[in-house]
Amino acid sequence: MKSFEVRNLWKEYGDQVVLERVHLALAGNEFVTIVGASGCGKTTFLKMLMGDEVPTRGELLLDGEPLPTEPGPDRGVVFQRYSVFPHLTALENVMLGLELRQAPLAGRLFGAARTAVREQAAQGLAAVGLQAALDKYPAQLSGGMQQRLAIAQAVIMRPRILLLDEPFGALDPGIRSDMHGLILDLWRQGDMGVFMITHDLHEGFELGTRLLVFDKVRDDPQAPEAYGATITFDIPLQRRPPPDVMEAVRRATAPAGAPS
Amino acid sequence: MRRLINRKPGRAAALGLGLLPFVLVVIAYLFGSHTRLQDNPADKLLPPPAVMVDAIERLALEPSKRSGQRLLWADTAASLQRLGLGVGLSAVLGLVFGVAIGVVPHIRATLGHFLVVLSMIPPLAVLPILFIVFGLGELSKVVLIVIGVAPFIMRDLAARVAELPRELMIKGQTLGASTWQIITRVVLPQLWPRLIHSVRLMLGPAWLFLIAAEAIAATDGLGYRIFLVRRYLAMDVILPYVAWITLLAFLFDWLLQKWARRAFPWAEPAP
Ligand SMILES: Nc1ncnc2c1ncn2[C@@H]1O[C@H](COP(=O)(O)OP(=O)(O)OP(=O)(O)O)[C@@H](O)[C@H]1O
Ligand SMILES: [Mg+2]
């Protein structure tokens, strides 16, 4: 049985069809990478998964149940930017979710409960290599460190699904490969599904167990907004795909009008 | 030759340049005062420094014959109490309504437009109403400041809440935060520095409303004194009082700025 299902999903903004006829069925713990041309609706898809947008039509099911229509602790997110709270130190950022869970009214813990949560958060930060930056504010951290912090903050909640929207898009290539190792480790330990949007095709192939390509199958040059994108390739990645698939995907994801 | 926009004064030069306008104003005053007094020794418009020092000493150190109080301090205490109450109340109201309007869509739909209209009422135009309703005592003066200041703080903070990256609101919810927790742990802490900034900007209008109210109906206060002695053309009192008010206003602004920098090291420094 597949625990995550998308059934005939459509998303429209006014007259613009962004996504159409999206179907998908996955096991709950896959690492799904998503690629596609800019503006084709990848972020929109992720927003529907996180409950920030509602589908115009169709269903999103997790374990047979419709996904809640607002964000919740079962789905963690890391954005490209603004993923961590600027007014909290690294440690406080990671403690926050745990504190909120245990203290509905005060929103913060004191005494022994706080010490326990603090300890857990410090371990979470150590797991992403931030043990030396516990008391720093995000503004004092590098871009890569901020993203690690965001990841630690999200996974400490033990979400069912982790949603990543180009989390490493703003990072240097060298730092990126460190982050790949990190996210794969956390995924293997975490018993969670991962959806990660990337602009880097190589990253998409290397990281995932499954690669989704979003693209338009129908296109009317007179009315570019009449048709939406859908999943045109759904590639299992048990092993490296043969080169001709790579080429087909590269063509599909090239920006419209670019020479191929 | 480097562009003007790239040429920066050094530390000493910056200090000198910063002091320059002050020095020029003082020199211009002394010169003006001197020439006028030479023409007419009885001139009261630009009293020389010695006369002003006399006046300050009299007001600050000698008990007044009428009330037995040292007037400068009594006036200052009365004014600051009104100002503090008015601005403090405005800050509290601004925070409560600003956050509620900024965070909860239903409250925004209900109060958003109303607040805009409310903030357009010219406060001084309703001052007579306040005197009629609340009497000539302290309350009407405090209410005037609140009416003039609170709506702007509310609007400013509501706008600041709306400016918080949407990502942070979603992130908070994925950490399990309820509406209440979003307000107390995500929104409010990020608003404190904005509140201080907003209060700093509104201190000017707050002084304006205070002095206007004191000028019209009061028995003490800095604004009251200035408008009282105006009848005797007592520039030797008016000018030091104006300087004193300016100094107080500057000091509050400076203290608030210092406080914001210290208390919220994570925030970008406000200008
Ligand atoms: N709130 C919105 N209102 C109207 N149109 C929107 C909205 N959000 C997205 N769109 C439109 O939906 C389309 C898809 O946007 P989306 O952000 O999902 O693209 P994307 O695939 O993530 O692109 P990129 O790779 O550049 O991030 C775009 O044409 C965009 O203009
Ligand atoms: Mg996007």
mmCIF file with all atom_site columns, N, CA, C and O in Angstrom, chain A residues 53-78:
data_model
loop_
_atom_site.group_PDB
_atom_site.id
_atom_site.type_symbol
_atom_site.label_atom_id
_atom_site.label_alt_id
_atom_site.label_comp_id
_atom_site.label_asym_id
_atom_site.label_entity_id
_atom_site.label_seq_id
_atom_site.pdbx_PDB_ins_code
_atom_site.Cartn_x
_atom_site.Cartn_y
_atom_site.Cartn_z
_atom_site.occupancy
_atom_site.B_iso_or_equiv
_atom_site.pdbx_formal_charge
_atom_site.auth_seq_id
_atom_site.auth_comp_id
_atom_site.auth_asym_id
_atom_site.auth_atom_id
_atom_site.pdbx_PDB_model_num
ATOM 1   N N  . GLU A 1 53 ? -1.468  26.442 0.635  1.00 0.00 ? 53 GLU A N  1
ATOM 2   C CA . GLU A 1 53 ? -2.390  26.679 -0.478 1.00 0.00 ? 53 GLU A CA 1
ATOM 3   C C  . GLU A 1 53 ? -3.349  25.488 -0.539 1.00 0.00 ? 53 GLU A C  1
ATOM 4   O O  . GLU A 1 53 ? -2.975  24.372 -0.157 1.00 0.00 ? 53 GLU A O  1
ATOM 5   N N  . VAL A 1 54 ? -4.571  25.744 -1.012 1.00 0.00 ? 54 VAL A N  1
ATOM 6   C CA . VAL A 1 54 ? -5.504  24.623 -1.186 1.00 0.00 ? 54 VAL A CA 1
ATOM 7   C C  . VAL A 1 54 ? -5.619  24.271 -2.667 1.00 0.00 ? 54 VAL A C  1
ATOM 8   O O  . VAL A 1 54 ? -5.638  25.167 -3.512 1.00 0.00 ? 54 VAL A O  1
ATOM 9   N N  . PRO A 1 55 ? -5.703  22.982 -2.989 1.00 0.00 ? 55 PRO A N  1
ATOM 10  C CA . PRO A 1 55 ? -5.877  22.586 -4.384 1.00 0.00 ? 55 PRO A CA 1
ATOM 11  C C  . PRO A 1 55 ? -7.204  23.122 -4.913 1.00 0.00 ? 55 PRO A C  1
ATOM 12  O O  . PRO A 1 55 ? -8.177  23.224 -4.165 1.00 0.00 ? 55 PRO A O  1
ATOM 13  N N  . THR A 1 56 ? -7.224  23.472 -6.208 1.00 0.00 ? 56 THR A N  1
ATOM 14  C CA . THR A 1 56 ? -8.485  23.862 -6.829 1.00 0.00 ? 56 THR A CA 1
ATOM 15  C C  . THR A 1 56 ? -9.363  22.623 -6.997 1.00 0.00 ? 56 THR A C  1
ATOM 16  O O  . THR A 1 56 ? -10.567 22.661 -6.791 1.00 0.00 ? 56 THR A O  1
ATOM 17  N N  . ARG A 1 57 ? -8.728  21.523 -7.361 1.00 0.00 ? 57 ARG A N  1
ATOM 18  C CA . ARG A 1 57 ? -9.427  20.244 -7.502 1.00 0.00 ? 57 ARG A CA 1
ATOM 19  C C  . ARG A 1 57 ? -8.474  19.140 -7.076 1.00 0.00 ? 57 ARG A C  1
ATOM 20  O O  . ARG A 1 57 ? -7.264  19.323 -7.097 1.00 0.00 ? 57 ARG A O  1
ATOM 21  N N  . GLY A 1 58 ? -9.032  18.002 -6.754 1.00 0.00 ? 58 GLY A N  1
ATOM 22  C CA . GLY A 1 58 ? -8.197  16.842 -6.492 1.00 0.00 ? 58 GLY A CA 1
ATOM 23  C C  . GLY A 1 58 ? -7.907  16.635 -5.018 1.00 0.00 ? 58 GLY A C  1
ATOM 24  O O  . GLY A 1 58 ? -8.370  17.398 -4.165 1.00 0.00 ? 58 GLY A O  1
ATOM 25  N N  . GLU A 1 59 ? -7.169  15.580 -4.726 1.00 0.00 ? 59 GLU A N  1
ATOM 26  C CA . GLU A 1 59 ? -6.961  15.175 -3.336 1.00 0.00 ? 59 GLU A CA 1
ATOM 27  C C  . GLU A 1 59 ? -5.494  14.919 -3.042 1.00 0.00 ? 59 GLU A C  1
ATOM 28  O O  . GLU A 1 59 ? -4.752  14.434 -3.887 1.00 0.00 ? 59 GLU A O  1
ATOM 29  N N  . LEU A 1 60 ? -5.123  15.226 -1.810 1.00 0.00 ? 60 LEU A N  1
ATOM 30  C CA . LEU A 1 60 ? -3.805  14.867 -1.287 1.00 0.00 ? 60 LEU A CA 1
ATOM 31  C C  . LEU A 1 60 ? -4.049  13.973 -0.080 1.00 0.00 ? 60 LEU A C  1
ATOM 32  O O  . LEU A 1 60 ? -4.689  14.403 0.882  1.00 0.00 ? 60 LEU A O  1
ATOM 33  N N  . LEU A 1 61 ? -3.570  12.742 -0.135 1.00 0.00 ? 61 LEU A N  1
ATOM 34  C CA . LEU A 1 61 ? -3.855  11.804 0.946  1.00 0.00 ? 61 LEU A CA 1
ATOM 35  C C  . LEU A 1 61 ? -2.574  11.304 1.585  1.00 0.00 ? 61 LEU A C  1
ATOM 36  O O  . LEU A 1 61 ? -1.626  10.927 0.896  1.00 0.00 ? 61 LEU A O  1
ATOM 37  N N  . LEU A 1 62 ? -2.574  11.325 2.904  1.00 0.00 ? 62 LEU A N  1
ATOM 38  C CA . LEU A 1 62 ? -1.466  10.737 3.655  1.00 0.00 ? 62 LEU A CA 1
ATOM 39  C C  . LEU A 1 62 ? -2.058  9.612  4.501  1.00 0.00 ? 62 LEU A C  1
ATOM 40  O O  . LEU A 1 62 ? -2.955  9.868  5.309  1.00 0.00 ? 62 LEU A O  1
ATOM 41  N N  . ASP A 1 63 ? -1.605  8.389  4.288  1.00 0.00 ? 63 ASP A N  1
ATOM 42  C CA . ASP A 1 63 ? -2.177  7.218  4.954  1.00 0.00 ? 63 ASP A CA 1
ATOM 43  C C  . ASP A 1 63 ? -3.691  7.159  4.757  1.00 0.00 ? 63 ASP A C  1
ATOM 44  O O  . ASP A 1 63 ? -4.438  6.856  5.692  1.00 0.00 ? 63 ASP A O  1
ATOM 45  N N  . GLY A 1 64 ? -4.149  7.526  3.563  1.00 0.00 ? 64 GLY A N  1
ATOM 46  C CA . GLY A 1 64 ? -5.569  7.449  3.258  1.00 0.00 ? 64 GLY A CA 1
ATOM 47  C C  . GLY A 1 64 ? -6.398  8.613  3.752  1.00 0.00 ? 64 GLY A C  1
ATOM 48  O O  . GLY A 1 64 ? -7.558  8.748  3.409  1.00 0.00 ? 64 GLY A O  1
ATOM 49  N N  . GLU A 1 65 ? -5.804  9.491  4.556  1.00 0.00 ? 65 GLU A N  1
ATOM 50  C CA . GLU A 1 65 ? -6.529  10.642 5.086  1.00 0.00 ? 65 GLU A CA 1
ATOM 51  C C  . GLU A 1 65 ? -6.147  11.893 4.295  1.00 0.00 ? 65 GLU A C  1
ATOM 52  O O  . GLU A 1 65 ? -4.978  12.050 3.937  1.00 0.00 ? 65 GLU A O  1
ATOM 53  N N  . PRO A 1 66 ? -7.125  12.788 4.041  1.00 0.00 ? 66 PRO A N  1
ATOM 54  C CA . PRO A 1 66 ? -6.752  14.045 3.386  1.00 0.00 ? 66 PRO A CA 1
ATOM 55  C C  . PRO A 1 66 ? -5.762  14.832 4.249  1.00 0.00 ? 66 PRO A C  1
ATOM 56  O O  . PRO A 1 66 ? -5.889  14.838 5.481  1.00 0.00 ? 66 PRO A O  1
ATOM 57  N N  . LEU A 1 67 ? -4.811  15.474 3.611  1.00 0.00 ? 67 LEU A N  1
ATOM 58  C CA . LEU A 1 67 ? -3.862  16.302 4.365  1.00 0.00 ? 67 LEU A CA 1
ATOM 59  C C  . LEU A 1 67 ? -4.614  17.479 4.990  1.00 0.00 ? 67 LEU A C  1
ATOM 60  O O  . LEU A 1 67 ? -5.514  18.024 4.374  1.00 0.00 ? 67 LEU A O  1
ATOM 61  N N  . PRO A 1 68 ? -4.243  17.869 6.213  1.00 0.00 ? 68 PRO A N  1
ATOM 62  C CA . PRO A 1 68 ? -4.870  19.053 6.812  1.00 0.00 ? 68 PRO A CA 1
ATOM 63  C C  . PRO A 1 68 ? -4.641  20.270 5.916  1.00 0.00 ? 68 PRO A C  1
ATOM 64  O O  . PRO A 1 68 ? -3.629  20.357 5.226  1.00 0.00 ? 68 PRO A O  1
ATOM 65  N N  . THR A 1 69 ? -5.601  21.210 5.928  1.00 0.00 ? 69 THR A N  1
ATOM 66  C CA . THR A 1 69 ? -5.493  22.369 5.043  1.00 0.00 ? 69 THR A CA 1
ATOM 67  C C  . THR A 1 69 ? -4.764  23.535 5.710  1.00 0.00 ? 69 THR A C  1
ATOM 68  O O  . THR A 1 69 ? -4.870  24.672 5.276  1.00 0.00 ? 69 THR A O  1
ATOM 69  N N  . GLU A 1 70 ? -4.070  23.273 6.781  1.00 0.00 ? 70 GLU A N  1
ATOM 70  C CA . GLU A 1 70 ? -3.172  24.279 7.339  1.00 0.00 ? 70 GLU A CA 1
ATOM 71  C C  . GLU A 1 70 ? -1.898  23.586 7.782  1.00 0.00 ? 70 GLU A C  1
ATOM 72  O O  . GLU A 1 70 ? -1.890  22.371 8.003  1.00 0.00 ? 70 GLU A O  1
ATOM 73  N N  . PRO A 1 71 ? -0.802  24.341 7.894  1.00 0.00 ? 71 PRO A N  1
ATOM 74  C CA . PRO A 1 71 ? 0.466   23.712 8.269  1.00 0.00 ? 71 PRO A CA 1
ATOM 75  C C  . PRO A 1 71 ? 0.381   23.100 9.659  1.00 0.00 ? 71 PRO A C  1
ATOM 76  O O  . PRO A 1 71 ? -0.370  23.567 10.511 1.00 0.00 ? 71 PRO A O  1
ATOM 77  N N  . GLY A 1 72 ? 1.127   22.054 9.891  1.00 0.00 ? 72 GLY A N  1
ATOM 78  C CA . GLY A 1 72 ? 1.122   21.410 11.198 1.00 0.00 ? 72 GLY A CA 1
ATOM 79  C C  . GLY A 1 72 ? 2.430   20.688 11.442 1.00 0.00 ? 72 GLY A C  1
ATOM 80  O O  . GLY A 1 72 ? 3.259   20.585 10.534 1.00 0.00 ? 72 GLY A O  1
ATOM 81  N N  . PRO A 1 73 ? 2.607   20.173 12.658 1.00 0.00 ? 73 PRO A N  1
ATOM 82  C CA . PRO A 1 73 ? 3.894   19.574 13.020 1.00 0.00 ? 73 PRO A CA 1
ATOM 83  C C  . PRO A 1 73 ? 4.181   18.252 12.308 1.00 0.00 ? 73 PRO A C  1
ATOM 84  O O  . PRO A 1 73 ? 5.297   17.742 12.409 1.00 0.00 ? 73 PRO A O  1
ATOM 85  N N  . ASP A 1 74 ? 3.181   17.693 11.588 1.00 0.00 ? 74 ASP A N  1
ATOM 86  C CA . ASP A 1 74 ? 3.454   16.455 10.863 1.00 0.00 ? 74 ASP A CA 1
ATOM 87  C C  . ASP A 1 74 ? 4.243   16.716 9.580  1.00 0.00 ? 74 ASP A C  1
ATOM 88  O O  . ASP A 1 74 ? 4.771   15.815 8.975  1.00 0.00 ? 74 ASP A O  1
ATOM 89  N N  . ARG A 1 75 ? 4.283   17.993 9.149  1.00 0.00 ? 75 ARG A N  1
ATOM 90  C CA . ARG A 1 75 ? 5.016   18.332 7.926  1.00 0.00 ? 75 ARG A CA 1
ATOM 91  C C  . ARG A 1 75 ? 6.011   19.450 8.220  1.00 0.00 ? 75 ARG A C  1
ATOM 92  O O  . ARG A 1 75 ? 5.632   20.585 8.468  1.00 0.00 ? 75 ARG A O  1
ATOM 93  N N  . GLY A 1 76 ? 7.277   19.108 8.197  1.00 0.00 ? 76 GLY A N  1
ATOM 94  C CA . GLY A 1 76 ? 8.315   20.107 8.441  1.00 0.00 ? 76 GLY A CA 1
ATOM 95  C C  . GLY A 1 76 ? 8.686   20.807 7.148  1.00 0.00 ? 76 GLY A C  1
ATOM 96  O O  . GLY A 1 76 ? 8.531   20.233 6.069  1.00 0.00 ? 76 GLY A O  1
ATOM 97  N N  . VAL A 1 77 ? 9.149   22.053 7.248  1.00 0.00 ? 77 VAL A N  1
ATOM 98  C CA . VAL A 1 77 ? 9.569   22.757 6.030  1.00 0.00 ? 77 VAL A CA 1
ATOM 99  C C  . VAL A 1 77 ? 10.913  23.453 6.224  1.00 0.00 ? 77 VAL A C  1
ATOM 100 O O  . VAL A 1 77 ? 11.268  23.876 7.326  1.00 0.00 ? 77 VAL A O  1
ATOM 101 N N  . VAL A 1 78 ? 11.640  23.534 5.129  1.00 0.00 ? 78 VAL A N  1
ATOM 102 C CA . VAL A 1 78 ? 12.824  24.386 5.074  1.00 0.00 ? 78 VAL A CA 1
ATOM 103 C C  . VAL A 1 78 ? 12.741  25.157 3.762  1.00 0.00 ? 78 VAL A C  1
ATOM 104 O O  . VAL A 1 78 ? 12.632  24.569 2.693  1.00 0.00 ? 78 VAL A O  1
#
